[in-house]
């Protein structure tokens, strides 16, 4: 069996860089093959209202968490309502998702004596099947996938660093997906906490790491809830994103 030897830093960055560029290029190509679909209207119209000063949940209904719309509103404020900006956004995030997935696969296979190029080969299908490869316009579902991948990657990195701050920021990042898309962002949060708690129960040496991760998670959730309360009112937020959304609209 082929075994991976140590690689220089430049070689370690080569595969994820190529995967990033290939995925981004595919998203750009996809945008040349599709029209401006009606699906893009909802996030961008909502983001435009926010960019103009309207407050979601308090001044107009919104059945989804705010982070996707705030990101688009920030782009509109910074660059104006240009479609090329949205293409660049989708291309960059699509490339990042593929590169982060490569990093995760590489870490999971490390130490198993696998072929050095196996992580890249396993990640190749994400070039035509990545988060923005099918629907190439900014949307909350793909962005939630990217934040989830980043959360998994940071947890894996924290296991290597064995640094309290690494675990703290890992917990902080786990609290983000639920404020991009509440459904599978919430499921991801619950499953990750359960998995890490089970690991800490089976391995007492990991319990300190779990405490630091829990601290980061609680602090970030408290901050997000406090901001929502100040800006829009937590009761308004829960009414639209949970009570109303769960009724099936």
mmCIF file of C-alpha atoms in Angstrom:
data_model
loop_
_atom_site.group_PDB
_atom_site.id
_atom_site.type_symbol
_atom_site.label_atom_id
_atom_site.label_comp_id
_atom_site.label_asym_id
_atom_site.label_seq_id
_atom_site.Cartn_x
_atom_site.Cartn_y
_atom_site.Cartn_z
ATOM 1 C CA UNK A 1 0.000 0.000 0.000
ATOM 2 C CA UNK A 2 1.279 3.467 -0.842
ATOM 3 C CA UNK A 3 2.074 5.647 2.139
ATOM 4 C CA UNK A 4 1.971 9.425 2.326
ATOM 5 C CA UNK A 5 5.235 11.089 3.196
ATOM 6 C CA UNK A 6 5.623 14.577 4.629
ATOM 7 C CA UNK A 7 4.838 17.288 2.119
ATOM 8 C CA UNK A 8 6.210 20.801 1.901
ATOM 9 C CA UNK A 9 3.786 23.627 2.811
ATOM 10 C CA UNK A 10 3.509 24.653 -0.823
ATOM 11 C CA UNK A 11 2.612 21.113 -1.856
ATOM 12 C CA UNK A 12 0.005 20.904 0.923
ATOM 13 C CA UNK A 13 -1.726 24.002 -0.439
ATOM 14 C CA UNK A 14 -1.562 22.970 -4.097
ATOM 15 C CA UNK A 15 -4.431 20.451 -4.115
ATOM 16 C CA UNK A 16 -6.953 22.621 -2.205
ATOM 17 C CA UNK A 17 -5.995 25.631 -4.326
ATOM 18 C CA UNK A 18 -6.628 23.705 -7.547
ATOM 19 C CA UNK A 19 -9.927 22.358 -6.204
ATOM 20 C CA UNK A 20 -10.965 25.853 -5.125
ATOM 21 C CA UNK A 21 -10.210 27.352 -8.541
ATOM 22 C CA UNK A 22 -11.877 24.488 -10.412
ATOM 23 C CA UNK A 23 -15.051 24.715 -8.309
ATOM 24 C CA UNK A 24 -15.186 28.500 -8.619
ATOM 25 C CA UNK A 25 -14.668 28.284 -12.381
ATOM 26 C CA UNK A 26 -17.467 25.724 -12.664
ATOM 27 C CA UNK A 27 -19.879 28.014 -10.799
ATOM 28 C CA UNK A 28 -18.969 30.893 -13.109
ATOM 29 C CA UNK A 29 -19.528 28.637 -16.125
ATOM 30 C CA UNK A 30 -22.898 27.525 -14.715
ATOM 31 C CA UNK A 31 -23.962 31.154 -14.513
ATOM 32 C CA UNK A 32 -23.302 31.454 -18.237
ATOM 33 C CA UNK A 33 -25.637 28.503 -18.846
ATOM 34 C CA UNK A 34 -28.665 29.599 -16.810
ATOM 35 C CA UNK A 35 -30.864 32.665 -16.818
ATOM 36 C CA UNK A 36 -31.382 34.842 -13.762
ATOM 37 C CA UNK A 37 -33.825 32.537 -12.007
ATOM 38 C CA UNK A 38 -36.744 33.767 -9.938
ATOM 39 C CA UNK A 39 -35.296 32.034 -6.848
ATOM 40 C CA UNK A 40 -32.687 34.770 -6.546
ATOM 41 C CA UNK A 41 -35.398 37.397 -6.083
ATOM 42 C CA UNK A 42 -36.341 36.371 -2.547
ATOM 43 C CA UNK A 43 -32.918 36.682 -0.874
ATOM 44 C CA UNK A 44 -31.898 39.743 -2.871
ATOM 45 C CA UNK A 45 -35.185 41.614 -2.491
ATOM 46 C CA UNK A 46 -35.106 40.929 1.237
ATOM 47 C CA UNK A 47 -31.451 41.961 1.438
ATOM 48 C CA UNK A 48 -32.243 45.171 -0.450
ATOM 49 C CA UNK A 49 -34.899 46.075 2.118
ATOM 50 C CA UNK A 50 -32.389 45.479 4.905
ATOM 51 C CA UNK A 51 -29.742 47.534 3.080
ATOM 52 C CA UNK A 52 -32.251 50.401 2.867
ATOM 53 C CA UNK A 53 -32.816 50.287 6.614
ATOM 54 C CA UNK A 54 -35.859 48.066 7.129
ATOM 55 C CA UNK A 55 -35.664 45.749 10.145
ATOM 56 C CA UNK A 56 -36.703 42.132 9.496
ATOM 57 C CA UNK A 57 -39.073 40.407 11.921
ATOM 58 C CA UNK A 58 -40.069 43.762 13.439
ATOM 59 C CA UNK A 59 -40.989 45.763 10.311
ATOM 60 C CA UNK A 60 -41.608 42.988 7.802
ATOM 61 C CA UNK A 61 -42.036 39.197 8.063
ATOM 62 C CA UNK A 62 -39.122 36.877 7.388
ATOM 63 C CA UNK A 63 -39.372 33.136 7.967
ATOM 64 C CA UNK A 64 -35.630 32.499 7.852
ATOM 65 C CA UNK A 65 -32.712 33.502 10.105
ATOM 66 C CA UNK A 66 -30.908 36.732 9.236
ATOM 67 C CA UNK A 67 -27.279 35.901 8.430
ATOM 68 C CA UNK A 68 -27.708 35.095 4.721
ATOM 69 C CA UNK A 69 -29.723 38.258 4.155
ATOM 70 C CA UNK A 70 -27.310 40.383 6.186
ATOM 71 C CA UNK A 71 -24.413 39.100 4.069
ATOM 72 C CA UNK A 72 -26.231 40.024 0.857
ATOM 73 C CA UNK A 73 -27.262 43.392 2.312
ATOM 74 C CA UNK A 74 -23.617 44.112 3.140
ATOM 75 C CA UNK A 75 -22.613 43.308 -0.456
ATOM 76 C CA UNK A 76 -25.342 45.577 -1.793
ATOM 77 C CA UNK A 77 -24.243 48.402 0.509
ATOM 78 C CA UNK A 78 -20.587 47.929 -0.433
ATOM 79 C CA UNK A 79 -20.822 47.324 -4.184
ATOM 80 C CA UNK A 80 -24.360 48.175 -5.229
ATOM 81 C CA UNK A 81 -26.985 45.859 -6.749
ATOM 82 C CA UNK A 82 -24.767 44.254 -9.387
ATOM 83 C CA UNK A 83 -25.345 40.704 -10.599
ATOM 84 C CA UNK A 84 -21.613 40.159 -11.160
ATOM 85 C CA UNK A 85 -21.078 40.595 -7.423
ATOM 86 C CA UNK A 86 -23.524 37.762 -6.763
ATOM 87 C CA UNK A 87 -21.740 35.526 -9.276
ATOM 88 C CA UNK A 88 -18.409 36.231 -7.588
ATOM 89 C CA UNK A 89 -19.959 35.527 -4.175
ATOM 90 C CA UNK A 90 -21.310 32.143 -5.268
ATOM 91 C CA UNK A 91 -18.068 31.226 -7.045
ATOM 92 C CA UNK A 92 -15.862 32.071 -4.064
ATOM 93 C CA UNK A 93 -18.040 30.273 -1.536
ATOM 94 C CA UNK A 94 -18.420 27.276 -3.846
ATOM 95 C CA UNK A 95 -14.652 27.045 -4.172
ATOM 96 C CA UNK A 96 -14.163 27.417 -0.429
ATOM 97 C CA UNK A 97 -16.629 24.608 0.318
ATOM 98 C CA UNK A 98 -14.728 22.208 -1.934
ATOM 99 C CA UNK A 99 -11.367 23.219 -0.457
ATOM 100 C CA UNK A 100 -12.630 22.825 3.118
ATOM 101 C CA UNK A 101 -14.090 19.416 2.257
ATOM 102 C CA UNK A 102 -10.689 18.365 0.907
ATOM 103 C CA UNK A 103 -9.071 19.466 4.161
ATOM 104 C CA UNK A 104 -11.605 17.460 6.197
ATOM 105 C CA UNK A 105 -11.091 14.322 4.093
ATOM 106 C CA UNK A 106 -7.323 14.701 4.343
ATOM 107 C CA UNK A 107 -7.487 14.921 8.142
ATOM 108 C CA UNK A 108 -9.791 11.901 8.396
ATOM 109 C CA UNK A 109 -7.465 9.781 6.242
ATOM 110 C CA UNK A 110 -4.261 10.949 7.892
ATOM 111 C CA UNK A 111 -2.294 8.143 9.516
ATOM 112 C CA UNK A 112 -4.067 5.369 7.619
ATOM 113 C CA UNK A 113 -1.335 4.861 5.035
ATOM 114 C CA UNK A 114 -3.525 5.896 2.120
ATOM 115 C CA UNK A 115 -2.484 7.084 -1.317
ATOM 116 C CA UNK A 116 -1.443 10.764 -0.977
ATOM 117 C CA UNK A 117 -3.781 11.880 -3.756
ATOM 118 C CA UNK A 118 -6.809 10.006 -2.396
ATOM 119 C CA UNK A 119 -8.306 13.067 -0.588
ATOM 120 C CA UNK A 120 -8.162 15.055 -3.822
ATOM 121 C CA UNK A 121 -9.674 12.191 -5.826
ATOM 122 C CA UNK A 122 -12.516 11.798 -3.321
ATOM 123 C CA UNK A 123 -13.195 15.545 -3.448
ATOM 124 C CA UNK A 124 -13.150 15.849 -7.257
ATOM 125 C CA UNK A 125 -16.914 15.133 -7.656
ATOM 126 C CA UNK A 126 -17.639 18.343 -5.762
ATOM 127 C CA UNK A 127 -16.412 20.391 -8.715
ATOM 128 C CA UNK A 128 -19.625 19.642 -10.689
ATOM 129 C CA UNK A 129 -21.699 18.772 -7.593
ATOM 130 C CA UNK A 130 -20.632 21.348 -5.009
ATOM 131 C CA UNK A 131 -22.793 23.703 -2.979
ATOM 132 C CA UNK A 132 -23.194 26.215 -5.824
ATOM 133 C CA UNK A 133 -22.589 23.915 -8.801
ATOM 134 C CA UNK A 134 -26.256 23.071 -9.437
ATOM 135 C CA UNK A 135 -27.988 26.301 -8.466
ATOM 136 C CA UNK A 136 -25.300 28.973 -8.984
ATOM 137 C CA UNK A 137 -26.961 31.970 -7.290
ATOM 138 C CA UNK A 138 -26.578 33.092 -3.647
ATOM 139 C CA UNK A 139 -28.910 31.122 -1.388
ATOM 140 C CA UNK A 140 -29.162 30.206 2.286
ATOM 141 C CA UNK A 141 -28.989 26.414 1.885
ATOM 142 C CA UNK A 142 -25.518 26.332 0.256
ATOM 143 C CA UNK A 143 -24.221 28.952 2.672
ATOM 144 C CA UNK A 144 -25.402 26.851 5.612
ATOM 145 C CA UNK A 145 -23.501 23.894 4.133
ATOM 146 C CA UNK A 146 -20.318 25.970 3.986
ATOM 147 C CA UNK A 147 -20.620 27.099 7.609
ATOM 148 C CA UNK A 148 -21.296 23.497 8.671
ATOM 149 C CA UNK A 149 -18.173 22.329 6.824
ATOM 150 C CA UNK A 150 -16.176 25.102 8.490
ATOM 151 C CA UNK A 151 -17.497 24.011 11.883
ATOM 152 C CA UNK A 152 -16.478 20.395 11.296
ATOM 153 C CA UNK A 153 -13.049 21.496 10.051
ATOM 154 C CA UNK A 154 -12.450 23.701 13.095
ATOM 155 C CA UNK A 155 -13.433 20.902 15.489
ATOM 156 C CA UNK A 156 -10.961 18.571 13.749
ATOM 157 C CA UNK A 157 -8.288 21.261 13.918
ATOM 158 C CA UNK A 158 -8.980 21.862 17.613
ATOM 159 C CA UNK A 159 -8.448 18.145 18.284
ATOM 160 C CA UNK A 160 -4.957 18.522 16.824
ATOM 161 C CA UNK A 161 -4.112 21.847 18.492
ATOM 162 C CA UNK A 162 -5.333 20.775 21.959
ATOM 163 C CA UNK A 163 -5.637 24.460 22.782
ATOM 164 C CA UNK A 164 -8.531 25.774 24.927
ATOM 165 C CA UNK A 165 -9.092 28.729 22.609
ATOM 166 C CA UNK A 166 -9.324 26.385 19.636
ATOM 167 C CA UNK A 167 -12.161 24.531 21.339
ATOM 168 C CA UNK A 168 -13.798 27.804 22.417
ATOM 169 C CA UNK A 169 -13.897 29.121 18.858
ATOM 170 C CA UNK A 170 -15.034 25.718 17.600
ATOM 171 C CA UNK A 171 -18.050 25.994 19.880
ATOM 172 C CA UNK A 172 -18.632 29.551 18.724
ATOM 173 C CA UNK A 173 -18.695 28.458 15.087
ATOM 174 C CA UNK A 174 -21.108 25.606 15.821
ATOM 175 C CA UNK A 175 -23.634 28.256 16.894
ATOM 176 C CA UNK A 176 -23.612 29.989 13.498
ATOM 177 C CA UNK A 177 -25.410 27.594 11.054
ATOM 178 C CA UNK A 178 -28.700 27.748 12.973
ATOM 179 C CA UNK A 179 -28.798 31.485 12.233
ATOM 180 C CA UNK A 180 -28.316 30.876 8.503
ATOM 181 C CA UNK A 181 -30.948 28.118 8.113
ATOM 182 C CA UNK A 182 -32.755 27.047 11.255
ATOM 183 C CA UNK A 183 -33.755 23.544 10.137
ATOM 184 C CA UNK A 184 -30.601 21.632 9.264
ATOM 185 C CA UNK A 185 -28.454 24.217 11.028
ATOM 186 C CA UNK A 186 -30.279 23.263 14.214
ATOM 187 C CA UNK A 187 -30.014 19.540 13.487
ATOM 188 C CA UNK A 188 -26.283 19.925 12.864
ATOM 189 C CA UNK A 189 -25.838 21.732 16.179
ATOM 190 C CA UNK A 190 -27.681 19.052 18.147
ATOM 191 C CA UNK A 191 -25.871 16.151 16.453
ATOM 192 C CA UNK A 192 -22.437 17.725 16.885
ATOM 193 C CA UNK A 193 -23.008 18.418 20.569
ATOM 194 C CA UNK A 194 -24.308 14.875 21.119
ATOM 195 C CA UNK A 195 -21.356 13.344 19.250
ATOM 196 C CA UNK A 196 -18.800 15.396 21.172
ATOM 197 C CA UNK A 197 -20.552 14.687 24.475
ATOM 198 C CA UNK A 198 -20.512 10.952 23.724
ATOM 199 C CA UNK A 199 -16.819 11.177 22.869
ATOM 200 C CA UNK A 200 -16.108 13.008 26.132
ATOM 201 C CA UNK A 201 -18.098 10.423 28.091
ATOM 202 C CA UNK A 202 -16.111 7.585 26.505
ATOM 203 C CA UNK A 203 -12.780 9.431 26.812
ATOM 204 C CA UNK A 204 -12.506 11.409 30.068
ATOM 205 C CA UNK A 205 -9.394 13.192 28.765
ATOM 206 C CA UNK A 206 -11.628 15.048 26.278
ATOM 207 C CA UNK A 207 -13.998 16.471 28.883
ATOM 208 C CA UNK A 208 -11.998 19.648 29.391
ATOM 209 C CA UNK A 209 -12.157 20.279 25.648
ATOM 210 C CA UNK A 210 -15.930 19.793 25.742
ATOM 211 C CA UNK A 211 -16.234 22.364 28.529
ATOM 212 C CA UNK A 212 -14.345 24.938 26.479
ATOM 213 C CA UNK A 213 -16.398 24.144 23.391
ATOM 214 C CA UNK A 214 -19.615 24.459 25.399
ATOM 215 C CA UNK A 215 -18.455 27.831 26.708
ATOM 216 C CA UNK A 216 -17.876 29.121 23.180
ATOM 217 C CA UNK A 217 -21.243 27.776 22.074
ATOM 218 C CA UNK A 218 -23.157 29.348 24.969
ATOM 219 C CA UNK A 219 -21.396 32.714 24.688
ATOM 220 C CA UNK A 220 -22.061 32.926 20.940
ATOM 221 C CA UNK A 221 -25.701 31.873 21.246
ATOM 222 C CA UNK A 222 -26.195 34.419 24.034
ATOM 223 C CA UNK A 223 -24.618 37.141 21.893
ATOM 224 C CA UNK A 224 -26.758 36.276 18.873
ATOM 225 C CA UNK A 225 -29.933 36.214 20.960
ATOM 226 C CA UNK A 226 -29.032 39.524 22.627
ATOM 227 C CA UNK A 227 -28.479 41.208 19.253
ATOM 228 C CA UNK A 228 -31.796 39.867 17.962
ATOM 229 C CA UNK A 229 -33.560 41.147 21.072
ATOM 230 C CA UNK A 230 -32.046 44.617 20.739
ATOM 231 C CA UNK A 231 -32.603 44.967 16.986
ATOM 232 C CA UNK A 232 -35.857 43.149 16.266
ATOM 233 C CA UNK A 233 -37.172 41.580 19.460
ATOM 234 C CA UNK A 234 -36.659 37.899 20.165
ATOM 235 C CA UNK A 235 -40.415 37.330 20.325
ATOM 236 C CA UNK A 236 -40.797 38.643 16.754
ATOM 237 C CA UNK A 237 -37.918 36.457 15.610
ATOM 238 C CA UNK A 238 -39.334 33.299 17.160
ATOM 239 C CA UNK A 239 -42.822 34.054 15.864
ATOM 240 C CA UNK A 240 -41.694 34.204 12.232
ATOM 241 C CA UNK A 241 -38.755 31.791 12.034
ATOM 242 C CA UNK A 242 -40.100 29.019 14.244
ATOM 243 C CA UNK A 243 -43.808 29.297 15.064
ATOM 244 C CA UNK A 244 -44.960 30.537 11.654
ATOM 245 C CA UNK A 245 -42.352 28.585 9.662
ATOM 246 C CA UNK A 246 -43.228 25.292 11.357
ATOM 247 C CA UNK A 247 -46.910 25.678 10.485
ATOM 248 C CA UNK A 248 -45.937 25.018 6.864
ATOM 249 C CA UNK A 249 -46.706 28.574 5.741
#
